[in-house]
Amino acid sequence: MMRVAARMGSIGTESAFEVSARARALEAQGRSIVHLEIGEPDFDTPVHAREAAKRALDEGQTHYAPFAGIPALREAIAADVTARKGVAADPSQVFVTVGGKGVMLYAILGLVDPGDEVIVPDPGYPIYESLTRFVGATVVPIPIRMANDFRLDVDELASLVTPRTRLLIINSPANPTGGVLTRADLEAIAALAIRHDLWVMTDEIYGRITYDGAEHISIASLPGMAERTIVLDGFSKTFAMTGWRLGYAVVPPSLVSVFGQLIINTVSCAPTFAQVGAVAAMTGPQDDVDAMVVEFRARRDLVVAGLNAIPGIRCAMPLGAFYAFPDVSGTGLPGAVLAERLLHEAGVCVLAGTAFGGYGADHIRISYATSRENLTEALGRIRSFVDGLPHG
Ligand SMILES: Cc1ncc(COP(=O)(O)O)c(C=O)c1O
């Protein structure tokens, strides 16, 4: 019998892609579905980025780029990270990757041995857990609770560190909760990482999508952290460029050769003309980003108010990203059952909280990266469905 590698038994998935495919299959049968499962901005990439990429194609920039990225983009990223995150980055520490996801792969492959422990947020982005298991390491979940404003509890985090802990992954603003870590949280996490000599990967892909004055602070900017921190960020969310597949890492000098070798061994480089477009996105006018965040904020308010008006649903006000993560236990249904029934019986596609870890069991994730009209329609459908439940 032909067989596949044993390690495929430990890889996970990102269920958003599968759930979305199922919803589209229902639509193909004529069903009306409102999509609230999709984790990408519904806006267009800024026109100056598209024009720059088109020009690059016409000028023949269709060949390999340097493996770490084109110099103009590495310089733009280093300047942006220095200005916005307060992380003094040299272009030599910047790697352009295929999606922010590339950074996760390289950080985990490059730093974690079989038998090591990796602390990951739960609920959190599922690929952290999947890749950790894939390399034969152990996932140690740090619970992220609504009662704590979807911020991790630093004392609880401290209790999870063991001599085997190699890497700590944090994500602020967070998917799926919209939680944002405070400066005090980050200072306490930094002290812990330094005390136990841990690597930290900080996923800051939603860093520019914050509300109500919530401050985005990079843990890499805190004293003693730059040398142990990998910053993950990218173009997907900030500039509505998910299909361009461009992310970046800022790494300490000690990891420059690790990231370089892993990129050469996997993708050689990110697409050249796309990188030219990304330079324009990052260095050009930022009005589109600002307008997008203003619209997301209005949608957030609409969704959170609408959800809280439904008996059995409690939704906290997210301070970042474009997700709401309501507790639906008051409906009498676990999040996963509610999500499934909403899709089939109400025509609303959301994700089960458990798609992000066991601590999400009472929740569903709603992406509000869709029009207010769609959101209003979806809220109406959810409300009618929940009203029809025996104990709803
Ligand atoms: C927290 C988080 N990190 C990283 C990514 C991956 O981004 P990219 O599309 O750039 O690979 C996502 C995408 O959903 C995300 O939610």
Coordinates of C-alpha atoms and ligand atoms in Angstrom, one line a residue:
M1 CA 0.0 0.0 0.0
M2 CA 1.3 3.4 -0.9
R3 CA 1.5 5.5 2.2
V4 CA 2.1 9.1 3.2
A5 CA 4.4 10.5 5.8
A6 CA 3.4 9.8 9.4
R7 CA 3.7 13.4 10.2
M8 CA 0.6 14.1 8.1
G9 CA -1.3 12.6 11.0
S10 CA -0.5 15.6 13.1
I11 CA -1.1 18.5 10.8
G12 CA -4.3 20.5 11.3
T13 CA -6.1 23.0 9.0
E14 CA -7.8 26.3 8.8
S15 CA -11.5 25.5 8.7
A16 CA -12.5 28.9 7.2
F17 CA -11.4 27.6 3.8
E18 CA -13.5 24.4 4.1
V19 CA -16.5 26.0 5.6
S20 CA -16.5 28.6 2.9
A21 CA -16.4 25.9 0.2
R22 CA -19.4 24.2 1.8
A23 CA -21.3 27.4 1.9
R24 CA -20.6 28.0 -1.8
A25 CA -21.8 24.5 -2.6
L26 CA -25.1 25.3 -0.9
E27 CA -25.3 28.5 -2.9
A28 CA -24.7 26.6 -6.1
Q29 CA -27.8 24.6 -5.2
G30 CA -29.7 27.9 -5.1
R31 CA -29.6 28.6 -1.4
S32 CA -29.1 32.2 -0.2
I33 CA -26.1 32.5 2.2
V34 CA -24.7 35.5 3.9
H35 CA -20.9 35.0 4.3
L36 CA -19.6 36.0 7.7
E37 CA -16.8 33.4 7.7
I38 CA -14.3 35.2 5.5
G39 CA -11.2 36.7 7.1
E40 CA -10.3 39.2 4.5
P41 CA -11.2 42.8 3.8
D42 CA -13.9 43.2 1.2
F43 CA -12.2 46.4 -0.1
D44 CA -10.1 46.8 -3.2
T45 CA -6.3 47.0 -3.0
P46 CA -5.4 50.8 -3.2
V47 CA -5.2 51.8 -6.9
H48 CA -1.6 53.1 -6.6
A49 CA -0.4 49.6 -5.5
R50 CA -2.3 48.0 -8.4
E51 CA -0.9 50.5 -10.9
A52 CA 2.7 50.0 -9.7
A53 CA 2.4 46.2 -10.0
K54 CA 1.0 46.5 -13.5
R55 CA 3.8 48.8 -14.5
A56 CA 6.3 46.4 -13.1
L57 CA 4.9 43.6 -15.2
D58 CA 5.0 45.8 -18.3
E59 CA 8.6 46.7 -17.5
G60 CA 9.6 43.0 -17.4
Q61 CA 9.9 42.5 -13.6
T62 CA 8.8 39.0 -14.1
H63 CA 11.9 37.2 -12.9
Y64 CA 13.2 35.9 -9.5
A65 CA 13.7 38.5 -6.8
P66 CA 16.5 38.3 -4.2
F67 CA 15.3 35.6 -1.7
A68 CA 14.9 38.1 1.2
G69 CA 12.8 40.5 -1.0
I70 CA 13.6 43.4 -3.3
P71 CA 15.8 46.0 -1.6
A72 CA 13.2 48.8 -2.1
L73 CA 10.6 46.8 -0.2
R74 CA 12.9 45.7 2.6
E75 CA 13.9 49.3 3.1
A76 CA 10.2 50.5 3.0
I77 CA 9.3 47.8 5.6
A78 CA 12.3 48.6 7.8
A79 CA 11.3 52.3 7.8
D80 CA 7.6 51.6 8.4
V81 CA 8.3 49.2 11.3
T82 CA 10.7 51.6 12.9
A83 CA 8.2 54.5 12.6
R84 CA 5.0 52.6 13.5
K85 CA 6.1 49.9 15.8
G86 CA 9.1 51.7 17.4
V87 CA 11.2 48.7 16.5
A88 CA 14.6 49.9 15.2
A89 CA 14.9 47.6 12.2
D90 CA 17.6 47.4 9.7
P91 CA 16.6 46.2 6.2
S92 CA 19.0 43.3 6.6
Q93 CA 16.6 42.0 9.3
V94 CA 13.6 42.1 7.1
F95 CA 12.3 39.1 5.0
V96 CA 9.5 39.3 2.5
T97 CA 7.5 36.1 2.7
V98 CA 4.7 34.5 0.8
G99 CA 1.9 35.7 3.1
G100 CA 2.2 36.3 6.8
K101 CA 1.6 32.6 7.0
G102 CA 5.1 32.1 5.6
V103 CA 6.6 33.7 8.8
M104 CA 4.7 31.2 11.0
L105 CA 6.2 28.3 9.0
Y106 CA 9.7 29.6 9.2
A107 CA 9.6 30.6 12.9
I108 CA 8.3 27.2 13.9
L109 CA 10.4 25.1 11.5
G110 CA 13.5 27.2 12.4
L111 CA 13.1 27.3 16.2
V112 CA 11.2 24.4 17.5
D113 CA 12.4 20.8 18.0
P114 CA 10.3 17.7 18.5
G115 CA 9.4 17.5 22.2
D116 CA 9.6 21.2 22.7
E117 CA 6.6 23.1 24.0
V118 CA 5.0 26.1 22.2
I119 CA 2.6 28.3 24.0
V120 CA -0.3 29.4 21.7
P121 CA -3.4 31.5 22.3
D122 CA -6.6 29.5 22.6
P123 CA -8.8 30.5 20.9
G124 CA -6.2 31.6 18.4
Y125 CA -5.3 31.4 14.7
P126 CA -5.3 27.6 14.1
I127 CA -2.1 27.4 12.0
Y128 CA 0.0 28.1 15.1
E129 CA -1.2 24.8 16.7
S130 CA -1.2 22.9 13.4
L131 CA 2.4 23.7 12.6
T132 CA 3.6 23.1 16.1
R133 CA 2.1 19.6 16.1
F134 CA 3.5 19.0 12.5
V135 CA 7.1 19.5 13.7
G136 CA 6.5 17.1 16.6
A137 CA 6.3 19.7 19.3
T138 CA 3.7 20.0 22.0
V139 CA 1.0 22.7 22.0
V140 CA 0.4 24.4 25.4
P141 CA -2.7 26.5 25.1
I142 CA -3.0 29.8 27.0
P143 CA -6.7 30.5 27.5
I144 CA -8.1 33.8 26.1
R145 CA -11.3 34.6 27.9
M146 CA -14.1 37.1 27.3
A147 CA -14.2 37.9 31.0
N148 CA -10.6 39.2 30.7
D149 CA -11.4 41.4 27.6
F150 CA -9.9 38.7 25.4
R151 CA -6.4 39.4 26.8
L152 CA -4.3 36.6 28.1
D153 CA -3.8 36.4 31.9
V154 CA -0.1 36.9 32.5
D155 CA -0.1 34.9 35.8
E156 CA -1.7 32.0 34.1
L157 CA 0.9 32.3 31.3
A158 CA 3.7 32.2 33.8
S159 CA 2.2 29.0 35.3
L160 CA 2.4 27.3 31.8
V161 CA 6.1 27.9 31.2
T162 CA 8.3 24.8 31.7
P163 CA 12.0 24.0 31.0
R164 CA 10.7 22.7 27.6
T165 CA 9.0 25.9 26.5
R166 CA 10.8 27.1 23.4
L167 CA 8.5 29.6 21.8
L168 CA 5.6 31.8 22.9
I169 CA 3.2 33.1 20.2
I170 CA 1.1 36.2 20.8
N171 CA -1.4 37.9 18.4
S172 CA -2.6 41.4 19.1
P173 CA -5.0 42.6 17.7
A174 CA -6.3 39.0 17.7
N175 CA -8.1 36.7 15.4
P176 CA -10.7 35.4 16.3
T177 CA -11.5 37.6 19.3
G178 CA -10.5 41.2 18.4
G179 CA -8.7 41.4 21.7
V180 CA -5.8 43.8 22.1
L181 CA -3.0 43.4 24.7
T182 CA -2.2 46.5 26.8
R183 CA 1.3 47.9 27.4
A184 CA 1.2 46.4 30.9
D185 CA 0.3 43.0 29.5
L186 CA 3.2 43.2 27.0
E187 CA 5.7 44.4 29.7
A188 CA 4.8 41.5 31.9
I189 CA 5.0 39.0 29.0
A190 CA 8.4 40.5 28.0
A191 CA 9.7 40.1 31.6
L192 CA 8.6 36.4 31.5
A193 CA 10.2 35.8 28.1
I194 CA 13.4 37.3 29.3
R195 CA 13.4 35.4 32.6
H196 CA 12.9 32.1 30.9
D197 CA 14.9 32.9 27.8
L198 CA 12.0 32.2 25.4
W199 CA 11.6 33.1 21.7
V200 CA 8.5 35.1 21.0
M201 CA 6.6 35.3 17.7
T202 CA 4.3 38.3 17.7
D203 CA 1.6 38.2 15.0
E204 CA 0.8 41.9 14.3
I205 CA -1.0 41.4 11.0
Y206 CA -4.0 43.4 12.3
G207 CA -1.8 46.0 13.9
R208 CA -3.3 48.9 12.0
I209 CA -6.9 47.9 12.5
T210 CA -7.7 49.2 16.0
Y211 CA -10.5 51.2 17.4
D212 CA -11.5 53.6 20.2
G213 CA -7.9 54.7 20.7
A214 CA -6.6 51.2 21.5
E215 CA -2.9 51.4 21.0
H216 CA -1.0 48.8 18.9
I217 CA 2.3 48.1 20.7
S218 CA 4.8 45.7 19.4
I219 CA 6.5 43.6 22.1
A220 CA 9.7 43.8 20.0
S221 CA 9.9 47.5 20.9
L222 CA 10.3 46.7 24.7
P223 CA 13.8 46.6 26.2
G224 CA 15.6 43.3 25.8
M225 CA 13.0 41.9 23.3
A226 CA 14.3 42.7 19.8
E227 CA 16.9 40.0 20.2
R228 CA 14.4 37.3 21.0
T229 CA 11.3 38.4 18.9
I230 CA 10.1 37.6 15.4
V231 CA 7.6 40.1 14.2
L232 CA 5.0 38.8 11.8
D233 CA 3.1 41.4 9.7
G234 CA 2.1 41.7 6.1
F235 CA 0.0 43.4 3.4
S236 CA -3.0 41.1 3.4
K237 CA -5.2 42.8 5.9
T238 CA -3.8 46.4 6.1
F239 CA -4.0 47.0 2.3
A240 CA -6.7 44.5 1.3
M241 CA -4.0 42.5 -0.5
T242 CA -4.8 38.9 0.6
G243 CA -4.5 37.5 -2.9
W244 CA -1.1 39.1 -3.5
R245 CA 0.4 36.7 -0.9
L246 CA 2.9 39.1 0.7
G247 CA 3.9 39.1 4.4
Y248 CA 7.1 40.0 6.2
A249 CA 9.2 39.0 9.1
V250 CA 11.5 41.3 11.1
V251 CA 14.0 39.0 12.9
P252 CA 16.9 39.4 15.2
P253 CA 20.4 39.3 13.5
S254 CA 20.9 35.8 15.0
L255 CA 18.0 34.4 12.8
V256 CA 18.9 36.1 9.5
S257 CA 20.6 33.0 8.1
V258 CA 17.8 30.7 9.4
F259 CA 15.1 32.7 7.6
G260 CA 17.2 33.0 4.5
Q261 CA 17.8 29.2 4.2
L262 CA 14.2 28.4 4.8
I263 CA 13.0 30.8 2.2
I264 CA 15.5 29.5 -0.3
N265 CA 14.4 25.9 0.4
T266 CA 10.7 26.6 0.1
V267 CA 9.6 29.4 -2.2
S268 CA 12.9 31.0 -3.5
C269 CA 11.3 34.5 -3.2
A270 CA 8.0 36.2 -3.1
P271 CA 6.7 37.4 -6.6
T272 CA 8.7 40.3 -7.9
F273 CA 6.0 42.5 -9.5
A274 CA 3.8 42.0 -6.4
Q275 CA 6.6 43.3 -4.2
V276 CA 6.9 46.4 -6.4
G277 CA 3.1 47.0 -5.8
A278 CA 3.7 46.5 -2.1
V279 CA 6.3 49.3 -2.0
A280 CA 3.7 51.7 -3.5
A281 CA 1.1 50.5 -0.9
M282 CA 3.4 51.1 2.0
T283 CA 5.0 54.4 0.9
G284 CA 2.1 55.9 -1.0
P285 CA -1.1 57.7 0.3
Q286 CA -2.6 55.9 3.3
D287 CA -6.1 57.3 2.9
D288 CA -7.6 54.0 1.8
V289 CA -6.3 52.3 5.0
D290 CA -7.8 55.0 7.1
A291 CA -11.1 54.9 5.3
M292 CA -11.3 51.1 5.6
V293 CA -10.7 51.3 9.4
V294 CA -13.4 53.9 9.8
E295 CA -15.9 51.7 7.9
F296 CA -14.9 48.6 9.9
R297 CA -15.5 50.5 13.1
A298 CA -19.1 51.4 12.0
R299 CA -19.7 47.8 11.1
R300 CA -18.3 46.6 14.4
D301 CA -20.8 48.9 16.3
L302 CA -23.6 47.6 14.1
V303 CA -22.7 43.9 14.6
V304 CA -22.0 44.1 18.4
A305 CA -25.3 46.0 19.1
G306 CA -27.3 43.6 16.8
L307 CA -25.8 40.5 18.5
N308 CA -26.4 41.8 22.0
A309 CA -30.0 42.5 21.2
I310 CA -30.5 38.7 20.6
P311 CA -31.5 36.8 23.7
G312 CA -28.9 34.2 24.6
I313 CA -26.0 36.0 22.8
R314 CA -23.5 38.2 24.6
C315 CA -20.8 40.0 22.6
A316 CA -17.9 42.0 23.9
M317 CA -16.7 45.1 22.1
P318 CA -13.6 44.1 20.1
L319 CA -10.8 46.7 20.0
G320 CA -9.1 45.5 16.9
A321 CA -9.2 43.3 13.7
F322 CA -12.6 42.8 12.0
Y323 CA -14.1 39.9 14.0
A324 CA -16.8 39.6 16.7
F325 CA -16.6 36.5 19.0
P326 CA -19.9 36.3 20.9
D327 CA -20.7 33.9 23.6
V328 CA -23.7 32.0 22.4
S329 CA -24.1 29.6 25.3
G330 CA -27.3 31.3 26.4
T331 CA -29.0 30.0 23.2
G332 CA -28.7 26.5 24.7
L333 CA -26.5 25.4 21.7
P334 CA -22.8 24.9 21.7
G335 CA -21.0 27.3 19.3
A336 CA -20.2 24.5 16.8
V337 CA -23.9 23.3 16.7
L338 CA -25.2 26.8 16.3
A339 CA -22.7 27.5 13.5
E340 CA -23.8 24.4 11.6
R341 CA -27.5 25.1 12.1
L342 CA -27.1 28.8 11.1
L343 CA -25.6 27.7 7.8
H344 CA -28.2 25.0 7.0
E345 CA -31.3 26.5 8.5
A346 CA -30.8 30.3 8.5
G347 CA -28.4 30.8 5.5
V348 CA -25.7 32.5 7.5
C349 CA -22.2 31.2 7.4
V350 CA -20.1 31.8 10.5
L351 CA -17.3 29.8 12.1
A352 CA -17.5 27.7 15.3
G353 CA -15.3 29.0 18.1
T354 CA -13.8 25.6 18.3
A355 CA -12.2 26.2 14.9
F356 CA -9.7 28.3 17.0
G357 CA -9.3 25.9 20.0
G358 CA -11.1 24.2 22.7
Y359 CA -11.6 27.3 24.8
G360 CA -13.8 28.8 22.1
A361 CA -16.5 26.2 22.6
D362 CA -19.2 28.6 23.8
H363 CA -18.5 31.0 20.9
I364 CA -18.9 31.6 17.2
R365 CA -16.7 33.9 15.1
I366 CA -18.3 36.5 12.9
S367 CA -16.2 38.4 10.3
Y368 CA -17.7 41.9 9.7
A369 CA -15.6 42.4 6.6
T370 CA -18.7 42.6 4.5
S371 CA -21.2 45.4 3.7
R372 CA -23.5 46.8 6.4
E373 CA -26.4 45.6 4.2
N374 CA -25.2 42.0 4.4
L375 CA -24.6 42.4 8.1
T376 CA -28.1 43.7 8.8
E377 CA -29.6 40.8 6.8
A378 CA -27.4 38.3 8.6
L379 CA -28.4 39.7 12.1
G380 CA -32.1 39.5 11.1
R381 CA -31.6 35.8 10.1
I382 CA -29.7 34.9 13.2
R383 CA -32.3 36.6 15.4
S384 CA -35.2 34.8 13.8
F385 CA -33.4 31.5 14.1
V386 CA -32.5 32.0 17.8
D387 CA -36.0 33.2 18.5
G388 CA -37.3 29.9 17.1
L389 CA -35.2 27.8 19.4
P390 CA -37.0 26.0 22.2
H391 CA -35.1 27.7 25.0
G392 CA -33.8 30.7 22.9
Ligands
LIG1 C1 -3.8 36.2 12.9 C2 -3.4 36.0 11.5 N1 -2.2 35.8 11.2 C3 -1.8 35.6 9.9 C4 -2.7 35.5 8.9 C5 -2.2 35.1 7.5 O1 -2.2 36.1 6.7 P1 -1.7 36.0 5.2 O2 -2.9 35.9 4.3 O3 -0.8 37.2 4.9 O4 -0.9 34.7 5.1 C6 -4.1 35.6 9.2 C7 -5.1 35.4 8.1 O5 -6.2 35.2 8.4 C8 -4.4 35.8 10.5 O6 -5.7 36.0 10.9

